[in-house]
């Protein structure tokens, strides 16, 4: 699979996802035996307009595992620190002359698409804007389900917490909608439920979903619980309803008794207070493995754009 | 060519420049075929006291293309963050024990020379102070003329914009003055014209130059137009004359009709509003290629100091 | 020697120190002949919660000299930049999935021990908290004495300056106390003398020491003078006694006449005004060599934890 750029989840068809996951598994085997790919003459530029050490480390680790080299800035806006600034387009053209692939975290929705338009090297979107895309997170989430449950067709996924503003659950819902017989449970308080655009998309594509607000009722019936940071950790304490939200969707040992033995708990991290630390040692706690999967998926994406 | 340090443009004679350009072309061929040099056991320290992601990336890309490794700080002043600070000299001695070459961006004129005096490893000046040297920029500018025009002797160059404060044009004028039959046109409003020290230097060395303020009159007669950031982008809006300056020296498609087919437009970047975006696709727009040449010239300089 | 983690000086027995120094000497030989070890598939994460470019560069240089790769952040707190933050434990678990060893600079005493408890990869403490451990500094100090004096048993060491707050001298006194027939001279003004916990430790282990305040009296009788930043450079100017302290313990050329020919001066750097610049060229000035030893010791520690 040769990709020109990685800009949004929508660009991936089901066959492309299959191919990507096959490649990700190959990457995992390479890392497991301590090998690398021959990318020692390739340079990845980490161009971050907004600080996100977690995502940046994941991409840089992936490129390093491939044997490649990395240019790093967490202050990409300093390319335009002069009085009148430089356009994103000019910066991308310059950095494309310094590197073989650009990983871009931009602070405006659509930044990655603008960059791809003028870039002479592949651009990978590492998140653009608050409401924008973060496709590699969605892909690693999907890969985690694929690896842990061994199928995506027919999977039953509960998404829990602040679904209205949760970029990861919105993207994942979108991607899951492409597969067969998927069942989605949206567990949130009414004001934080999944927004109408995703609901419309799922309805239009005949994807089964249910709106719920009681997590304990749903837990026994699903393969995957995808927790997100609760309202309380996103909105300031002053906002009403915070405490209620926090306590409503909290997974501790007692909740785990309700949960099927082969099911998994996912979380994009960082977590706030949605999951008790005591749950971490449960084999069904998949969130740190999910983090590791990010390396393999990003390695596979880098290989796909670098050729 | 073995260089001890790269501190200022003045240290390069014409034969050294020829040798440097030959080496830069060799570097270009190595990169083109995806190769590296065997510098995998060499470490370059990027020691930046002032933020300049563009210059830093260019050096780090060059070192990576050579197969080498990089230590990076954009906050070199933190070496002396303790109450009473550490001298530049002490920091250089320490960093010289960690690396094989130091690329130094210092905030005081003469910083690089001070560093070279005590360093046990080669020092490359990546800019020192506002009015100081930035020799690698001047060298990549000269290399761009050499590559694009295929000669420097006899070349006709217009320098345009804020010549009084433009470090790049001042250094380039100096270097061009070493070659034969060069013709320089300084195009600026009177208050921003090239300063007397460069004028004196050129006069003393019998270099032909002309003081102009009408760009359209000059354009048809030159091989190279070197645009710089206009006054408006350097001085705050409140300063008088800003708008006039901006509109006077602006290259758009209509100006390109006046411009010879084999001539080129250069710009050190970032640009402000001196060149219309529509000009970018014109093959005579050399400013992004100029950026790329920086990699080859810096690779050549690293090879020259590392041996 | 296979180490799980490097958390505190106390974990090293005398046989382990001997083994570490033998390995450090081997590293020095590898670097001297321009070689590397085969760590090209290994990744070290530099996880710095507090800025310390000097220590960070030293570790990164060591990893680069081994042929390995590095992930860098000087803003590790941005892992938890969201409203409610992420625990150190969660961050360590995540970064352990991105790397093969974590070098941690934390801002709380005990941070490294907490990290080691949950980490799936080795953790090396690069300093935790103001009063905490900085074991690799203590080890490189000890290695410097071993290399320069060719023995640690029987060595006579004067520690000078702010001993009360000096982390390096406290750790070094502790480590030296493990060897035979060592003689320690603590040279400080009474209010900055070595604290009771170290005094008790030495007394309990029958280590010879003397409390002094006249440096010139001690100088002729020692093998090593370990200078630390004086009070004046740690406390603000407003604090009383500053100037006195500064002038009391100052080594210049005239002091060097009192100093044995085979003795050495050490300093953890950065120095303030404890040692005159004119002393630097004296072969007994070992402080820059001490810096270089940090590379070899840290290479040896990385090899010991990576296997």
PDB file of C-alpha atoms in Angstrom, chain A residues 104-278:
ATOM      1  CA  UNK A 104       2.188  17.823  11.485  1.00  0.00           C
ATOM      2  CA  UNK A 105       0.289  18.866  14.580  1.00  0.00           C
ATOM      3  CA  UNK A 106      -1.487  22.071  13.683  1.00  0.00           C
ATOM      4  CA  UNK A 107      -3.746  24.275  15.749  1.00  0.00           C
ATOM      5  CA  UNK A 108      -6.348  24.903  13.075  1.00  0.00           C
ATOM      6  CA  UNK A 109      -8.906  22.507  11.650  1.00  0.00           C
ATOM      7  CA  UNK A 110      -7.880  21.678   8.095  1.00  0.00           C
ATOM      8  CA  UNK A 111      -4.217  22.522   8.650  1.00  0.00           C
ATOM      9  CA  UNK A 112      -3.017  19.102   7.528  1.00  0.00           C
ATOM     10  CA  UNK A 113      -5.045  19.237   4.306  1.00  0.00           C
ATOM     11  CA  UNK A 114      -3.622  22.685   3.509  1.00  0.00           C
ATOM     12  CA  UNK A 115      -0.122  21.337   4.155  1.00  0.00           C
ATOM     13  CA  UNK A 116      -0.612  18.267   1.957  1.00  0.00           C
ATOM     14  CA  UNK A 117      -1.705  20.483  -0.921  1.00  0.00           C
ATOM     15  CA  UNK A 118       1.694  22.176  -1.258  1.00  0.00           C
ATOM     16  CA  UNK A 119       4.064  19.636   0.251  1.00  0.00           C
ATOM     17  CA  UNK A 120       6.733  17.917  -1.840  1.00  0.00           C
ATOM     18  CA  UNK A 121       6.925  15.125   0.779  1.00  0.00           C
ATOM     19  CA  UNK A 122       4.163  13.101   2.477  1.00  0.00           C
ATOM     20  CA  UNK A 123       2.277  14.770   5.332  1.00  0.00           C
ATOM     21  CA  UNK A 124       0.844  12.806   8.247  1.00  0.00           C
ATOM     22  CA  UNK A 125      -1.814  14.543  10.313  1.00  0.00           C
ATOM     23  CA  UNK A 126      -0.977  14.247  14.025  1.00  0.00           C
ATOM     24  CA  UNK A 127      -4.057  16.241  15.007  1.00  0.00           C
ATOM     25  CA  UNK A 128      -5.364  19.501  13.627  1.00  0.00           C
ATOM     26  CA  UNK A 129      -7.386  21.813  15.800  1.00  0.00           C
ATOM     27  CA  UNK A 130      -9.721  21.057  18.676  1.00  0.00           C
ATOM     28  CA  UNK A 131     -12.574  19.739  16.538  1.00  0.00           C
ATOM     29  CA  UNK A 132     -10.353  18.462  13.741  1.00  0.00           C
ATOM     30  CA  UNK A 133      -8.988  15.070  12.775  1.00  0.00           C
ATOM     31  CA  UNK A 134      -6.486  12.864  14.583  1.00  0.00           C
ATOM     32  CA  UNK A 135      -6.595   9.912  12.204  1.00  0.00           C
ATOM     33  CA  UNK A 136      -3.633   7.954  13.552  1.00  0.00           C
ATOM     34  CA  UNK A 137      -5.309   7.757  16.967  1.00  0.00           C
ATOM     35  CA  UNK A 138      -8.472   6.400  15.363  1.00  0.00           C
ATOM     36  CA  UNK A 139      -6.428   3.871  13.397  1.00  0.00           C
ATOM     37  CA  UNK A 140      -4.531   2.623  16.438  1.00  0.00           C
ATOM     38  CA  UNK A 141      -7.813   2.324  18.337  1.00  0.00           C
ATOM     39  CA  UNK A 142      -9.279   0.222  15.556  1.00  0.00           C
ATOM     40  CA  UNK A 143      -6.100  -1.850  15.339  1.00  0.00           C
ATOM     41  CA  UNK A 144      -6.344  -2.533  19.069  1.00  0.00           C
ATOM     42  CA  UNK A 145      -9.862  -3.906  18.673  1.00  0.00           C
ATOM     43  CA  UNK A 146      -8.701  -5.997  15.725  1.00  0.00           C
ATOM     44  CA  UNK A 147      -5.779  -7.419  17.677  1.00  0.00           C
ATOM     45  CA  UNK A 148      -7.555  -8.003  20.970  1.00  0.00           C
ATOM     46  CA  UNK A 149     -10.940  -9.252  19.717  1.00  0.00           C
ATOM     47  CA  UNK A 150      -9.558 -10.835  16.512  1.00  0.00           C
ATOM     48  CA  UNK A 151     -12.388  -9.372  14.445  1.00  0.00           C
ATOM     49  CA  UNK A 152     -14.049  -6.061  13.831  1.00  0.00           C
ATOM     50  CA  UNK A 153     -17.113  -7.350  12.027  1.00  0.00           C
ATOM     51  CA  UNK A 154     -19.756  -8.045  14.624  1.00  0.00           C
ATOM     52  CA  UNK A 155     -17.940  -6.336  17.470  1.00  0.00           C
ATOM     53  CA  UNK A 156     -19.994  -4.691  20.233  1.00  0.00           C
ATOM     54  CA  UNK A 157     -18.458  -1.449  21.497  1.00  0.00           C
ATOM     55  CA  UNK A 158     -19.570   0.838  24.299  1.00  0.00           C
ATOM     56  CA  UNK A 159     -18.273   4.393  24.117  1.00  0.00           C
ATOM     57  CA  UNK A 160     -18.445   6.146  27.457  1.00  0.00           C
ATOM     58  CA  UNK A 161     -18.097   9.657  28.788  1.00  0.00           C
ATOM     59  CA  UNK A 162     -17.952  12.959  26.976  1.00  0.00           C
ATOM     60  CA  UNK A 163     -18.949  11.747  23.518  1.00  0.00           C
ATOM     61  CA  UNK A 164     -19.993  15.209  22.319  1.00  0.00           C
ATOM     62  CA  UNK A 165     -16.464  16.584  22.465  1.00  0.00           C
ATOM     63  CA  UNK A 166     -14.466  13.377  22.327  1.00  0.00           C
ATOM     64  CA  UNK A 167     -12.482  13.435  19.099  1.00  0.00           C
ATOM     65  CA  UNK A 168     -11.304   9.846  19.485  1.00  0.00           C
ATOM     66  CA  UNK A 169     -14.744   8.272  19.972  1.00  0.00           C
ATOM     67  CA  UNK A 170     -16.222  10.296  17.125  1.00  0.00           C
ATOM     68  CA  UNK A 171     -13.520   9.106  14.711  1.00  0.00           C
ATOM     69  CA  UNK A 172     -13.716   5.536  15.957  1.00  0.00           C
ATOM     70  CA  UNK A 173     -17.502   5.471  15.565  1.00  0.00           C
ATOM     71  CA  UNK A 174     -17.031   6.680  12.025  1.00  0.00           C
ATOM     72  CA  UNK A 175     -14.476   3.965  11.187  1.00  0.00           C
ATOM     73  CA  UNK A 176     -16.418   1.169  12.913  1.00  0.00           C
ATOM     74  CA  UNK A 177     -19.434   2.140  10.808  1.00  0.00           C
ATOM     75  CA  UNK A 178     -17.602   0.813   7.764  1.00  0.00           C
ATOM     76  CA  UNK A 179     -17.597  -2.753   9.092  1.00  0.00           C
ATOM     77  CA  UNK A 180     -20.347  -5.417   9.204  1.00  0.00           C
ATOM     78  CA  UNK A 181     -22.815  -6.093  12.035  1.00  0.00           C
ATOM     79  CA  UNK A 182     -21.104  -3.687  14.457  1.00  0.00           C
ATOM     80  CA  UNK A 183     -23.160  -2.669  17.508  1.00  0.00           C
ATOM     81  CA  UNK A 184     -22.404   0.654  19.177  1.00  0.00           C
ATOM     82  CA  UNK A 185     -23.591   1.778  22.614  1.00  0.00           C
ATOM     83  CA  UNK A 186     -23.198   5.461  23.368  1.00  0.00           C
ATOM     84  CA  UNK A 187     -23.120   5.831  27.132  1.00  0.00           C
ATOM     85  CA  UNK A 188     -23.224   9.424  28.281  1.00  0.00           C
ATOM     86  CA  UNK A 189     -25.356  11.897  30.117  1.00  0.00           C
ATOM     87  CA  UNK A 190     -27.829  13.491  27.665  1.00  0.00           C
ATOM     88  CA  UNK A 191     -25.962  16.779  27.295  1.00  0.00           C
ATOM     89  CA  UNK A 192     -22.723  14.952  26.371  1.00  0.00           C
ATOM     90  CA  UNK A 193     -24.209  12.385  23.989  1.00  0.00           C
ATOM     91  CA  UNK A 194     -22.802  11.668  20.550  1.00  0.00           C
ATOM     92  CA  UNK A 195     -23.613  14.530  18.205  1.00  0.00           C
ATOM     93  CA  UNK A 196     -26.141  14.467  15.423  1.00  0.00           C
ATOM     94  CA  UNK A 197     -23.606  14.331  12.552  1.00  0.00           C
ATOM     95  CA  UNK A 198     -22.307  10.932  13.662  1.00  0.00           C
ATOM     96  CA  UNK A 199     -25.838   9.735  14.464  1.00  0.00           C
ATOM     97  CA  UNK A 200     -26.923  10.718  10.943  1.00  0.00           C
ATOM     98  CA  UNK A 201     -23.918   9.016   9.391  1.00  0.00           C
ATOM     99  CA  UNK A 202     -24.600   5.749  11.250  1.00  0.00           C
ATOM    100  CA  UNK A 203     -28.319   5.863  10.462  1.00  0.00           C
ATOM    101  CA  UNK A 204     -27.597   6.462   6.809  1.00  0.00           C
ATOM    102  CA  UNK A 205     -25.241   3.477   6.699  1.00  0.00           C
ATOM    103  CA  UNK A 206     -27.576   1.195   8.651  1.00  0.00           C
ATOM    104  CA  UNK A 207     -25.214   0.819  11.581  1.00  0.00           C
ATOM    105  CA  UNK A 208     -26.844  -0.450  14.776  1.00  0.00           C
ATOM    106  CA  UNK A 209     -26.468   1.855  17.758  1.00  0.00           C
ATOM    107  CA  UNK A 210     -28.137   2.596  21.086  1.00  0.00           C
ATOM    108  CA  UNK A 211     -28.220   5.672  23.272  1.00  0.00           C
ATOM    109  CA  UNK A 212     -27.704   4.749  26.908  1.00  0.00           C
ATOM    110  CA  UNK A 213     -26.769   6.344  30.171  1.00  0.00           C
ATOM    111  CA  UNK A 214     -26.337   3.368  32.496  1.00  0.00           C
ATOM    112  CA  UNK A 215     -22.905   1.811  32.079  1.00  0.00           C
ATOM    113  CA  UNK A 216     -23.481  -1.158  34.421  1.00  0.00           C
ATOM    114  CA  UNK A 217     -26.444  -2.251  32.287  1.00  0.00           C
ATOM    115  CA  UNK A 218     -24.305  -2.258  29.143  1.00  0.00           C
ATOM    116  CA  UNK A 219     -21.082  -3.751  30.480  1.00  0.00           C
ATOM    117  CA  UNK A 220     -22.133  -7.434  30.388  1.00  0.00           C
ATOM    118  CA  UNK A 221     -23.158  -7.174  26.738  1.00  0.00           C
ATOM    119  CA  UNK A 222     -20.101  -5.711  25.028  1.00  0.00           C
ATOM    120  CA  UNK A 223     -16.676  -6.750  23.759  1.00  0.00           C
ATOM    121  CA  UNK A 224     -15.087  -3.344  24.174  1.00  0.00           C
ATOM    122  CA  UNK A 225     -15.619  -0.465  26.574  1.00  0.00           C
ATOM    123  CA  UNK A 226     -13.985   2.668  25.277  1.00  0.00           C
ATOM    124  CA  UNK A 227     -13.682   5.112  28.171  1.00  0.00           C
ATOM    125  CA  UNK A 228     -12.952   8.781  27.575  1.00  0.00           C
ATOM    126  CA  UNK A 229     -12.039  11.562  29.890  1.00  0.00           C
ATOM    127  CA  UNK A 230     -15.169  12.501  31.775  1.00  0.00           C
ATOM    128  CA  UNK A 231     -16.761  15.894  31.744  1.00  0.00           C
ATOM    129  CA  UNK A 232     -15.195  16.738  35.048  1.00  0.00           C
ATOM    130  CA  UNK A 233     -11.728  16.483  33.650  1.00  0.00           C
ATOM    131  CA  UNK A 234     -12.493  18.587  30.612  1.00  0.00           C
ATOM    132  CA  UNK A 235     -14.734  21.263  32.040  1.00  0.00           C
ATOM    133  CA  UNK A 236     -13.731  23.417  34.980  1.00  0.00           C
ATOM    134  CA  UNK A 237     -15.051  22.523  38.408  1.00  0.00           C
ATOM    135  CA  UNK A 238     -17.368  25.518  38.364  1.00  0.00           C
ATOM    136  CA  UNK A 239     -19.501  23.983  35.614  1.00  0.00           C
ATOM    137  CA  UNK A 240     -22.543  22.201  37.009  1.00  0.00           C
ATOM    138  CA  UNK A 241     -23.049  18.448  36.871  1.00  0.00           C
ATOM    139  CA  UNK A 242     -19.357  17.713  37.008  1.00  0.00           C
ATOM    140  CA  UNK A 243     -19.283  15.544  40.080  1.00  0.00           C
ATOM    141  CA  UNK A 244     -22.286  13.553  38.963  1.00  0.00           C
ATOM    142  CA  UNK A 245     -20.668  12.782  35.614  1.00  0.00           C
ATOM    143  CA  UNK A 246     -17.430  11.678  37.239  1.00  0.00           C
ATOM    144  CA  UNK A 247     -19.059   9.205  39.612  1.00  0.00           C
ATOM    145  CA  UNK A 248     -21.517   7.863  37.061  1.00  0.00           C
ATOM    146  CA  UNK A 249     -18.923   6.427  34.688  1.00  0.00           C
ATOM    147  CA  UNK A 250     -16.201   5.017  36.803  1.00  0.00           C
ATOM    148  CA  UNK A 251     -14.735   1.547  36.380  1.00  0.00           C
ATOM    149  CA  UNK A 252     -13.402  -0.143  39.466  1.00  0.00           C
ATOM    150  CA  UNK A 253     -12.991  -3.756  40.574  1.00  0.00           C
ATOM    151  CA  UNK A 254     -16.684  -4.161  41.350  1.00  0.00           C
ATOM    152  CA  UNK A 255     -17.597  -3.068  37.830  1.00  0.00           C
ATOM    153  CA  UNK A 256     -15.133  -5.573  36.423  1.00  0.00           C
ATOM    154  CA  UNK A 257     -17.281  -8.425  37.806  1.00  0.00           C
ATOM    155  CA  UNK A 258     -19.971  -7.382  35.340  1.00  0.00           C
ATOM    156  CA  UNK A 259     -17.575  -7.437  32.436  1.00  0.00           C
ATOM    157  CA  UNK A 260     -17.124 -10.488  30.127  1.00  0.00           C
ATOM    158  CA  UNK A 261     -13.872 -12.390  30.461  1.00  0.00           C
ATOM    159  CA  UNK A 262     -12.818 -11.817  26.853  1.00  0.00           C
ATOM    160  CA  UNK A 263     -13.810  -8.176  26.697  1.00  0.00           C
ATOM    161  CA  UNK A 264     -11.386  -5.246  26.956  1.00  0.00           C
ATOM    162  CA  UNK A 265     -11.287  -1.734  28.340  1.00  0.00           C
ATOM    163  CA  UNK A 266      -9.715   0.946  26.161  1.00  0.00           C
ATOM    164  CA  UNK A 267      -8.832   4.569  26.901  1.00  0.00           C
ATOM    165  CA  UNK A 268      -6.965   7.074  24.726  1.00  0.00           C
ATOM    166  CA  UNK A 269      -5.059   8.359  27.779  1.00  0.00           C
ATOM    167  CA  UNK A 270      -4.280  10.414  29.711  1.00  0.00           C
ATOM    168  CA  UNK A 271      -6.941   9.168  32.061  1.00  0.00           C
ATOM    169  CA  UNK A 272      -8.373  11.291  34.759  1.00  0.00           C
ATOM    170  CA  UNK A 273     -10.541   9.420  37.246  1.00  0.00           C
ATOM    171  CA  UNK A 274     -12.521   7.145  34.948  1.00  0.00           C
ATOM    172  CA  UNK A 275     -10.651   3.942  35.759  1.00  0.00           C
ATOM    173  CA  UNK A 276      -9.341   2.844  39.167  1.00  0.00           C
ATOM    174  CA  UNK A 277      -5.614   2.082  39.316  1.00  0.00           C
ATOM    175  CA  UNK A 278      -6.482  -1.347  40.738  1.00  0.00           C
TER     176      UNK A 278
END
